[in-house]
Amino acid sequence: MLKGKKILLGITGSIAAYKSAFLLRLLVKEGAEVQVVITPAGKQFITPVTLAALSGKPVLSEFFENADGTWHSHVDLGLWADLLLVAPASASTMGKMANAVCDNLLITTYLSAKCPVMIAPAMDLDMYRHPANQKNIGILRDFGATIIEPASGELASGLSGKGRLQEPEEILMRVKELFNHPEKKKSLAGKKLLVTAGPTYENIDPVRFIGNYSSGKMGFAIAAELAQRGAEVVLVTGPVQLSTPHSGIQRIDVTSALEMEEACLKIFPECHGAVFSAAVSDYAPEQVSPVKMKRVADEMTLHLKANPDIAARMGLLKREGQVTVGFALETHDEENHAQGKLKSKNFDFIVLNSPNNPGEGFMSDTNRVAIIDKNHVRQDFPLKSKKEVAVDIVDALGRWLIQP
Ligand code: C5P
């Protein structure tokens, strides 16, 4: 799938450098021609012998070969490549790239390269979060590089944070996406989109709530896909255990349906569209007890009042040209219910999924969906990862955004 593609793989001084051997193998297996450029610090973590054997090419690191004075031209390397992929990228290398500090071959190559640049940061979690490092990442992104967000791990404080190198398989997927769908890359630039995700919690008293098992994974995957295509994304999410998957996403954390509605009312009018993937609680306790409720009798009754239907409310406010997408999770008579919701909530299309089949729905990483649009056109998709489903949904949304 990467046959004939010329990739410069930049490796830097991060403990994750051992993973770049796996990444290199995956790239070569896909048919790519890979030239490794390693920084001096990188060589402390992985030996060039391994990398040369896997790539089938001598590894480059210095400007000159000490033995015979051969000069390695960073200009030629930069022109040769179809992609410069720096993985792992240390804080130091990113700092130098952002500020043109050309003290090794990898940085000079970056400055000469005319090809797309992908950077997969890897470092200690506190280092990753440091404003100096975040600023450099921001600069590199502004220069047009695609940052492959690191994975989550544990901070010394016990809290979780990001910094771990993304898995080689995930990086490979991103590289393939770049080559296979270059036109998609920034196709949603200039578009602002609202995404709701996760469950809502409706308080009963200070320690109890009514909630649901929504993980937020589908909405987060959609937000990430939109941001990857250049859209400005506002993600309004209920309580979830997920980190923001892309720095192009503005995240607003809310707890209850009322808070989610308030955020949406503010943001939706400025948006070109919205995806309502949150599992909003239909009802909330009529009154929230200010103190923890005691067990007093064998039975108790909780009075509930209906929550606002956020999607329906935005559907009423919807302007000409705004595109809205909803979800329907139905256990029976699914097509009819989905059609009903398309109309009542004024969606352009609805994503139908059924919780009846294994591997579909709330907690799972996979989903099987059908997309039904307001013109009654139905498209059925096979069981896929939620990230792949997000691609299908954003493809459909992209079409509606361009042709009203
Ligand atoms: O009516 P139902 O809850 O099945 O509708 C699902 C769709 O409506 C989803 O897109 C969901 O995000 C949205 N919704 C909402 N506010 C509610 C209930 C549902 O935005 N209170």
Coordinates of C-alpha atoms and ligand atoms in Angstrom, one line a residue:
M1 CA 0.0 0.0 0.0
L2 CA 3.0 2.3 0.4
K3 CA 4.7 0.8 -2.7
G4 CA 7.2 3.2 -4.2
K5 CA 6.8 5.8 -1.5
K6 CA 10.1 7.4 -0.3
I7 CA 10.1 8.0 3.5
L8 CA 12.7 9.7 5.6
L9 CA 12.4 8.2 9.1
G10 CA 13.9 10.6 11.6
I11 CA 14.9 8.9 14.9
T12 CA 15.9 10.9 18.0
G13 CA 17.1 10.4 21.5
S14 CA 14.0 9.0 23.2
I15 CA 13.7 5.7 25.0
A16 CA 10.9 5.0 22.5
A17 CA 13.6 4.8 19.8
Y18 CA 13.4 1.0 20.1
K19 CA 9.8 1.2 18.7
S20 CA 11.1 2.8 15.6
A21 CA 12.6 -0.5 14.6
F22 CA 9.1 -2.0 14.6
L23 CA 7.8 1.0 12.7
L24 CA 10.5 0.8 10.1
R25 CA 9.7 -2.9 9.6
L26 CA 6.0 -2.1 9.1
L27 CA 6.8 0.7 6.6
V28 CA 9.2 -1.6 4.6
K29 CA 6.6 -4.4 4.7
E30 CA 4.1 -2.1 3.1
G31 CA 6.6 -1.5 0.2
A32 CA 8.0 1.9 1.3
E33 CA 11.6 2.8 0.6
V34 CA 12.9 4.1 3.9
Q35 CA 16.0 6.2 4.6
V36 CA 16.8 6.5 8.3
V37 CA 18.3 9.7 9.6
I38 CA 19.2 9.4 13.2
T39 CA 20.4 12.1 15.6
P40 CA 23.6 11.6 17.7
A41 CA 21.4 11.2 20.8
G42 CA 19.3 8.6 19.0
K43 CA 22.3 6.4 18.5
Q44 CA 22.5 6.1 22.3
F45 CA 19.1 4.4 22.3
I46 CA 19.2 2.1 19.2
T47 CA 22.1 0.9 17.1
P48 CA 22.3 2.0 13.4
V49 CA 23.2 -1.6 12.6
T50 CA 19.7 -2.8 13.4
L51 CA 18.2 0.1 11.4
A52 CA 20.4 -0.4 8.4
A53 CA 19.6 -4.1 8.3
L54 CA 15.8 -3.4 8.5
S55 CA 15.8 -0.6 5.9
G56 CA 18.4 -2.1 3.6
K57 CA 20.3 1.3 3.5
P58 CA 23.1 2.8 5.5
V59 CA 21.8 4.9 8.3
L60 CA 22.7 8.6 8.0
S61 CA 23.6 10.8 11.0
E62 CA 26.5 13.0 10.3
F63 CA 27.0 15.7 7.7
F64 CA 30.3 14.1 6.6
E65 CA 31.6 10.5 6.7
N66 CA 34.7 10.8 8.7
A67 CA 36.4 8.0 6.8
D68 CA 36.3 9.4 3.3
G69 CA 34.8 12.9 3.6
T70 CA 31.6 12.0 1.8
W71 CA 29.1 14.8 2.3
H72 CA 25.4 13.9 2.9
S73 CA 23.3 16.6 1.3
H74 CA 20.3 17.5 3.4
V75 CA 19.0 19.4 0.4
D76 CA 19.0 16.2 -1.8
L77 CA 17.5 14.2 1.0
G78 CA 14.7 16.7 1.5
L79 CA 13.9 16.7 -2.2
W80 CA 14.1 12.9 -2.5
A81 CA 11.5 12.2 0.2
D82 CA 7.7 11.9 -0.2
L83 CA 7.4 12.2 3.6
L84 CA 9.6 13.1 6.5
L85 CA 8.4 11.1 9.5
V86 CA 10.1 11.9 12.9
A87 CA 9.3 9.1 15.3
P88 CA 10.1 9.3 18.1
A89 CA 10.5 13.0 18.3
S90 CA 12.2 14.2 21.5
A91 CA 11.4 17.6 23.1
S92 CA 14.9 18.7 22.1
T93 CA 14.5 17.8 18.5
M94 CA 11.1 19.5 18.2
G95 CA 12.6 22.6 19.9
K96 CA 15.4 22.7 17.4
M97 CA 13.0 22.1 14.4
A98 CA 10.7 24.9 15.6
N99 CA 13.6 27.3 16.0
A100 CA 15.9 26.3 13.1
V101 CA 18.7 25.2 15.3
C102 CA 20.6 23.1 12.7
D103 CA 23.2 21.2 14.7
N104 CA 22.5 17.8 13.1
L105 CA 21.6 16.3 9.8
L106 CA 17.9 15.6 10.8
I107 CA 17.2 19.3 11.5
T108 CA 18.9 20.5 8.4
T109 CA 16.9 17.9 6.4
Y110 CA 13.7 19.1 8.0
L111 CA 14.5 22.7 6.9
S112 CA 15.2 21.6 3.4
A113 CA 12.3 19.2 3.0
K114 CA 9.6 20.0 0.5
C115 CA 7.5 17.1 1.4
P116 CA 4.8 16.6 4.1
V117 CA 6.1 16.3 7.7
M118 CA 4.7 14.0 10.4
I119 CA 6.0 14.2 13.9
A120 CA 5.3 11.6 16.6
P121 CA 6.4 13.1 20.0
A122 CA 7.6 10.7 22.7
M123 CA 8.8 11.8 26.1
D124 CA 8.3 11.9 29.8
L125 CA 4.6 13.0 30.4
D126 CA 5.5 16.1 32.5
M127 CA 8.0 17.2 29.8
Y128 CA 5.3 16.8 27.2
R129 CA 2.9 19.0 29.1
H130 CA 5.5 21.7 29.7
P131 CA 4.4 25.0 28.1
A132 CA 7.8 25.3 26.3
N133 CA 7.3 22.0 24.6
Q134 CA 3.6 22.7 23.9
K135 CA 4.7 26.0 22.3
N136 CA 7.2 24.3 20.0
I137 CA 4.6 21.7 19.0
G138 CA 2.2 24.6 18.2
I139 CA 4.9 26.3 16.1
L140 CA 5.6 23.0 14.1
R141 CA 1.9 22.6 13.5
D142 CA 1.6 26.1 12.3
F143 CA 4.5 25.3 9.9
G144 CA 2.3 22.6 8.5
A145 CA 3.5 19.5 10.2
T146 CA 1.0 16.8 11.3
I147 CA 1.5 15.9 14.9
I148 CA 0.7 12.3 15.8
E149 CA -0.7 12.8 19.3
P150 CA 1.1 10.7 21.9
A151 CA -0.8 8.0 23.8
S152 CA -1.8 8.3 27.4
G153 CA 0.3 7.0 30.4
E154 CA 0.7 7.6 34.1
L155 CA 2.3 10.7 35.5
A156 CA 4.6 10.6 38.5
S157 CA 1.7 12.1 40.5
G158 CA -0.5 9.1 39.6
L159 CA -2.7 11.1 37.3
S160 CA -2.7 10.2 33.7
G161 CA -1.3 12.3 30.9
K162 CA 0.1 12.1 27.4
G163 CA 3.6 11.6 26.2
R164 CA 4.1 8.0 25.2
L165 CA 4.9 7.4 21.6
Q166 CA 1.9 6.4 19.6
E167 CA 2.0 2.7 18.7
P168 CA 3.8 1.8 15.4
E169 CA 0.6 0.4 13.9
E170 CA -1.2 3.6 14.6
I171 CA 1.6 5.7 13.1
L172 CA 1.6 3.4 10.0
M173 CA -2.2 4.0 9.7
R174 CA -1.6 7.8 9.8
V175 CA 1.1 7.5 7.1
K176 CA -1.2 5.4 4.9
E177 CA -4.0 7.9 5.4
L178 CA -1.7 10.7 4.2
F179 CA -0.8 8.9 1.0
N180 CA -4.1 7.4 0.3
H181 CA -6.3 10.4 1.0
P182 CA -4.2 13.5 0.4
E183 CA -7.2 15.4 -0.8
K184 CA -9.0 14.7 2.4
K185 CA -6.2 16.1 4.5
K186 CA -7.4 19.7 4.9
S187 CA -10.8 19.3 3.1
L188 CA -12.7 20.8 6.1
A189 CA -10.4 23.8 6.6
G190 CA -12.5 26.9 7.4
K191 CA -15.4 24.9 8.7
K192 CA -16.4 25.0 12.4
L193 CA -18.2 22.0 13.8
L194 CA -19.8 21.2 17.1
V195 CA -19.6 17.6 18.5
T196 CA -21.4 16.4 21.6
A197 CA -20.1 13.2 23.2
G198 CA -20.3 10.9 26.2
P199 CA -23.1 10.5 28.8
T200 CA -24.7 13.1 31.0
Y201 CA -24.9 12.7 34.8
E202 CA -28.0 14.0 36.5
N203 CA -27.5 14.5 40.2
I204 CA -29.8 13.0 42.7
D205 CA -27.9 14.2 45.7
P206 CA -24.2 15.1 46.3
V207 CA -23.0 11.6 45.8
R208 CA -25.5 9.9 43.4
F209 CA -26.6 10.5 39.9
I210 CA -28.5 9.0 37.0
G211 CA -26.1 8.2 34.1
N212 CA -25.5 5.7 31.4
Y213 CA -22.7 3.6 30.0
S214 CA -21.7 5.8 27.1
S215 CA -17.9 5.8 26.8
G216 CA -17.7 8.9 24.5
K217 CA -15.4 6.9 22.1
M218 CA -17.5 7.4 19.0
G219 CA -17.9 11.2 19.5
F220 CA -14.2 11.6 20.3
A221 CA -13.2 9.7 17.1
I222 CA -15.5 11.9 15.1
A223 CA -14.0 15.1 16.6
A224 CA -10.5 13.7 15.9
E225 CA -11.3 12.9 12.3
L226 CA -12.9 16.4 11.7
A227 CA -9.8 18.1 13.3
Q228 CA -7.5 16.0 11.1
R229 CA -9.3 17.3 8.0
G230 CA -8.6 20.9 9.1
A231 CA -12.0 21.7 10.8
E232 CA -12.2 23.8 13.9
V233 CA -13.9 21.5 16.4
V234 CA -15.7 22.3 19.6
L235 CA -16.2 19.1 21.6
V236 CA -18.8 19.3 24.3
T237 CA -18.5 16.2 26.4
G238 CA -20.1 14.7 29.4
P239 CA -18.0 12.8 32.0
V240 CA -15.6 10.4 30.1
Q241 CA -12.2 8.8 30.7
L242 CA -10.7 10.0 27.4
S243 CA -8.0 12.5 26.6
T244 CA -8.6 15.0 23.9
P245 CA -7.3 13.3 20.7
H246 CA -6.2 16.3 18.7
S247 CA -4.9 19.7 19.6
G248 CA -7.2 21.3 17.0
I249 CA -10.1 20.4 19.3
Q250 CA -11.5 22.9 21.8
R251 CA -12.9 20.7 24.6
I252 CA -15.7 21.8 26.9
D253 CA -16.4 19.4 29.8
V254 CA -20.0 19.4 31.2
T255 CA -21.8 17.1 33.5
S256 CA -25.6 17.4 33.1
A257 CA -27.9 17.8 30.0
L258 CA -28.7 21.3 31.1
E259 CA -25.0 22.3 31.0
M260 CA -24.6 20.5 27.7
E261 CA -27.5 22.5 26.3
E262 CA -26.1 25.8 27.6
A263 CA -22.8 25.1 25.9
C264 CA -24.4 24.1 22.6
L265 CA -26.7 27.1 22.6
K266 CA -23.6 29.3 22.7
I267 CA -21.5 27.5 20.1
F268 CA -24.0 26.1 17.6
P269 CA -25.0 29.5 16.0
E270 CA -21.3 30.0 14.9
C271 CA -20.9 26.6 13.5
H272 CA -21.3 25.1 10.0
G273 CA -22.7 22.0 11.5
A274 CA -23.0 19.7 14.4
V275 CA -22.8 16.0 15.3
F276 CA -24.9 15.0 18.2
S277 CA -23.4 11.8 19.5
A278 CA -23.9 12.3 23.2
A279 CA -26.1 9.9 25.1
V280 CA -28.1 12.6 26.9
S281 CA -30.2 11.4 29.8
D282 CA -33.8 11.8 28.9
Y283 CA -34.8 12.6 32.5
A284 CA -33.3 14.3 35.5
P285 CA -34.4 14.3 39.2
E286 CA -37.0 17.1 39.7
Q287 CA -35.1 18.2 42.8
V288 CA -31.5 17.6 43.7
S289 CA -31.2 16.9 47.4
P290 CA -28.5 19.2 49.0
V291 CA -27.6 16.4 51.5
K292 CA -27.0 12.7 51.0
M293 CA -30.3 11.0 51.0
K294 CA -30.9 8.4 53.8
R295 CA -32.4 5.0 53.5
V296 CA -35.7 5.5 55.3
A297 CA -38.3 3.0 53.9
D298 CA -38.5 -0.2 51.9
E299 CA -39.5 1.8 48.8
M300 CA -38.7 5.3 47.5
T301 CA -40.0 7.3 44.6
L302 CA -37.8 9.6 42.6
H303 CA -39.6 12.3 40.7
L304 CA -38.0 12.9 37.3
K305 CA -38.5 15.7 34.8
A306 CA -37.8 15.6 31.1
N307 CA -34.4 17.0 30.1
P308 CA -34.2 19.3 27.0
D309 CA -33.7 17.5 23.7
I310 CA -30.5 19.3 22.7
A311 CA -30.4 18.0 19.1
A312 CA -34.1 18.9 18.6
R313 CA -33.6 22.4 20.0
M314 CA -30.6 23.0 17.7
G315 CA -32.7 21.6 14.9
L316 CA -35.2 24.4 15.5
L317 CA -32.4 27.0 15.5
K318 CA -30.8 25.6 12.4
R319 CA -30.0 28.1 9.7
E320 CA -29.9 27.4 5.9
G321 CA -26.7 25.7 5.1
Q322 CA -26.0 24.3 8.6
V323 CA -25.7 20.5 8.6
T324 CA -26.7 18.4 11.6
V325 CA -26.1 14.7 12.3
G326 CA -27.7 12.6 14.9
F327 CA -27.4 9.1 16.3
A328 CA -30.2 6.5 16.9
L329 CA -29.6 3.5 19.1
E330 CA -32.7 1.3 18.5
T331 CA -33.5 -2.1 19.8
H332 CA -36.5 -2.7 17.5
D333 CA -38.3 -1.2 14.5
E334 CA -35.1 0.7 13.9
E335 CA -35.6 2.1 10.5
N336 CA -39.0 3.6 11.4
H337 CA -37.7 5.1 14.6
A338 CA -34.7 6.5 12.8
Q339 CA -36.9 8.1 10.1
G340 CA -39.0 9.7 12.8
K341 CA -36.0 11.2 14.5
L342 CA -34.5 12.5 11.3
K343 CA -37.7 14.6 10.9
S344 CA -38.4 15.6 14.5
K345 CA -34.8 16.7 15.2
N346 CA -34.3 18.2 11.7
F347 CA -31.2 16.1 11.0
D348 CA -29.6 15.9 7.5
F349 CA -28.7 12.4 8.3
I350 CA -28.8 9.9 11.1
V351 CA -26.4 7.2 12.1
L352 CA -28.3 4.1 13.1
N353 CA -26.7 1.5 15.4
S354 CA -28.3 -1.3 17.2
P355 CA -27.1 -2.6 20.6
N356 CA -28.4 -6.1 19.8
N357 CA -25.3 -7.4 18.1
P358 CA -21.9 -8.1 19.8
G359 CA -19.2 -5.6 19.1
E360 CA -21.7 -2.7 18.6
G361 CA -22.7 0.1 20.8
F362 CA -21.7 1.9 24.0
M363 CA -18.7 0.4 25.6
S364 CA -17.2 -1.4 22.6
D365 CA -14.3 -0.2 20.3
T366 CA -16.2 -1.3 17.2
N367 CA -19.5 -0.5 15.7
R368 CA -21.7 -1.4 12.8
V369 CA -23.8 1.4 11.5
A370 CA -26.1 2.5 8.7
I371 CA -26.5 6.1 7.6
I372 CA -29.9 7.2 6.6
D373 CA -30.3 10.7 5.1
K374 CA -33.3 13.0 4.9
N375 CA -33.8 11.9 1.2
H376 CA -34.3 8.3 2.5
V377 CA -31.0 7.1 1.1
R378 CA -29.6 4.3 3.2
Q379 CA -26.0 3.2 3.3
D380 CA -25.0 0.1 5.4
F381 CA -21.5 -0.4 6.6
P382 CA -19.8 -3.5 7.9
L383 CA -18.5 -3.9 11.5
K384 CA -15.5 -1.6 11.9
S385 CA -13.4 0.2 14.6
K386 CA -15.0 3.3 15.9
K387 CA -12.2 5.3 14.3
E388 CA -13.0 3.8 10.9
V389 CA -16.7 4.5 11.4
A390 CA -15.8 8.1 12.2
V391 CA -14.1 8.3 8.8
D392 CA -17.4 7.1 7.1
I393 CA -19.5 9.6 9.1
V394 CA -17.1 12.5 8.4
D395 CA -17.0 11.5 4.7
A396 CA -20.8 11.8 4.6
L397 CA -20.8 15.0 6.6
G398 CA -18.2 16.5 4.3
R399 CA -20.4 15.8 1.3
W400 CA -23.4 17.5 2.9
L401 CA -21.3 20.5 3.9
I402 CA -20.2 21.1 0.3
Q403 CA -23.5 20.4 -1.5
P404 CA -26.4 21.8 0.5
Ligands
C5P1 O1 -34.4 10.4 20.9 P1 -33.0 9.8 21.1 O2 -32.4 10.0 22.4 O3 -32.9 8.4 20.6 O4 -32.2 10.6 20.0 C1 -30.8 10.4 19.8 C2 -30.2 11.6 19.2 O5 -30.6 12.8 19.8 C3 -28.7 11.6 19.4 O6 -28.1 12.2 18.3 C4 -28.5 12.4 20.7 O7 -27.2 12.9 20.8 C5 -29.6 13.4 20.6 N1 -30.2 13.8 21.8 C6 -30.0 15.1 22.3 N2 -30.6 15.5 23.5 C7 -31.4 14.7 24.2 C8 -31.6 13.4 23.7 C9 -31.0 13.0 22.5 O8 -29.2 15.8 21.8 N3 -32.0 15.1 25.3

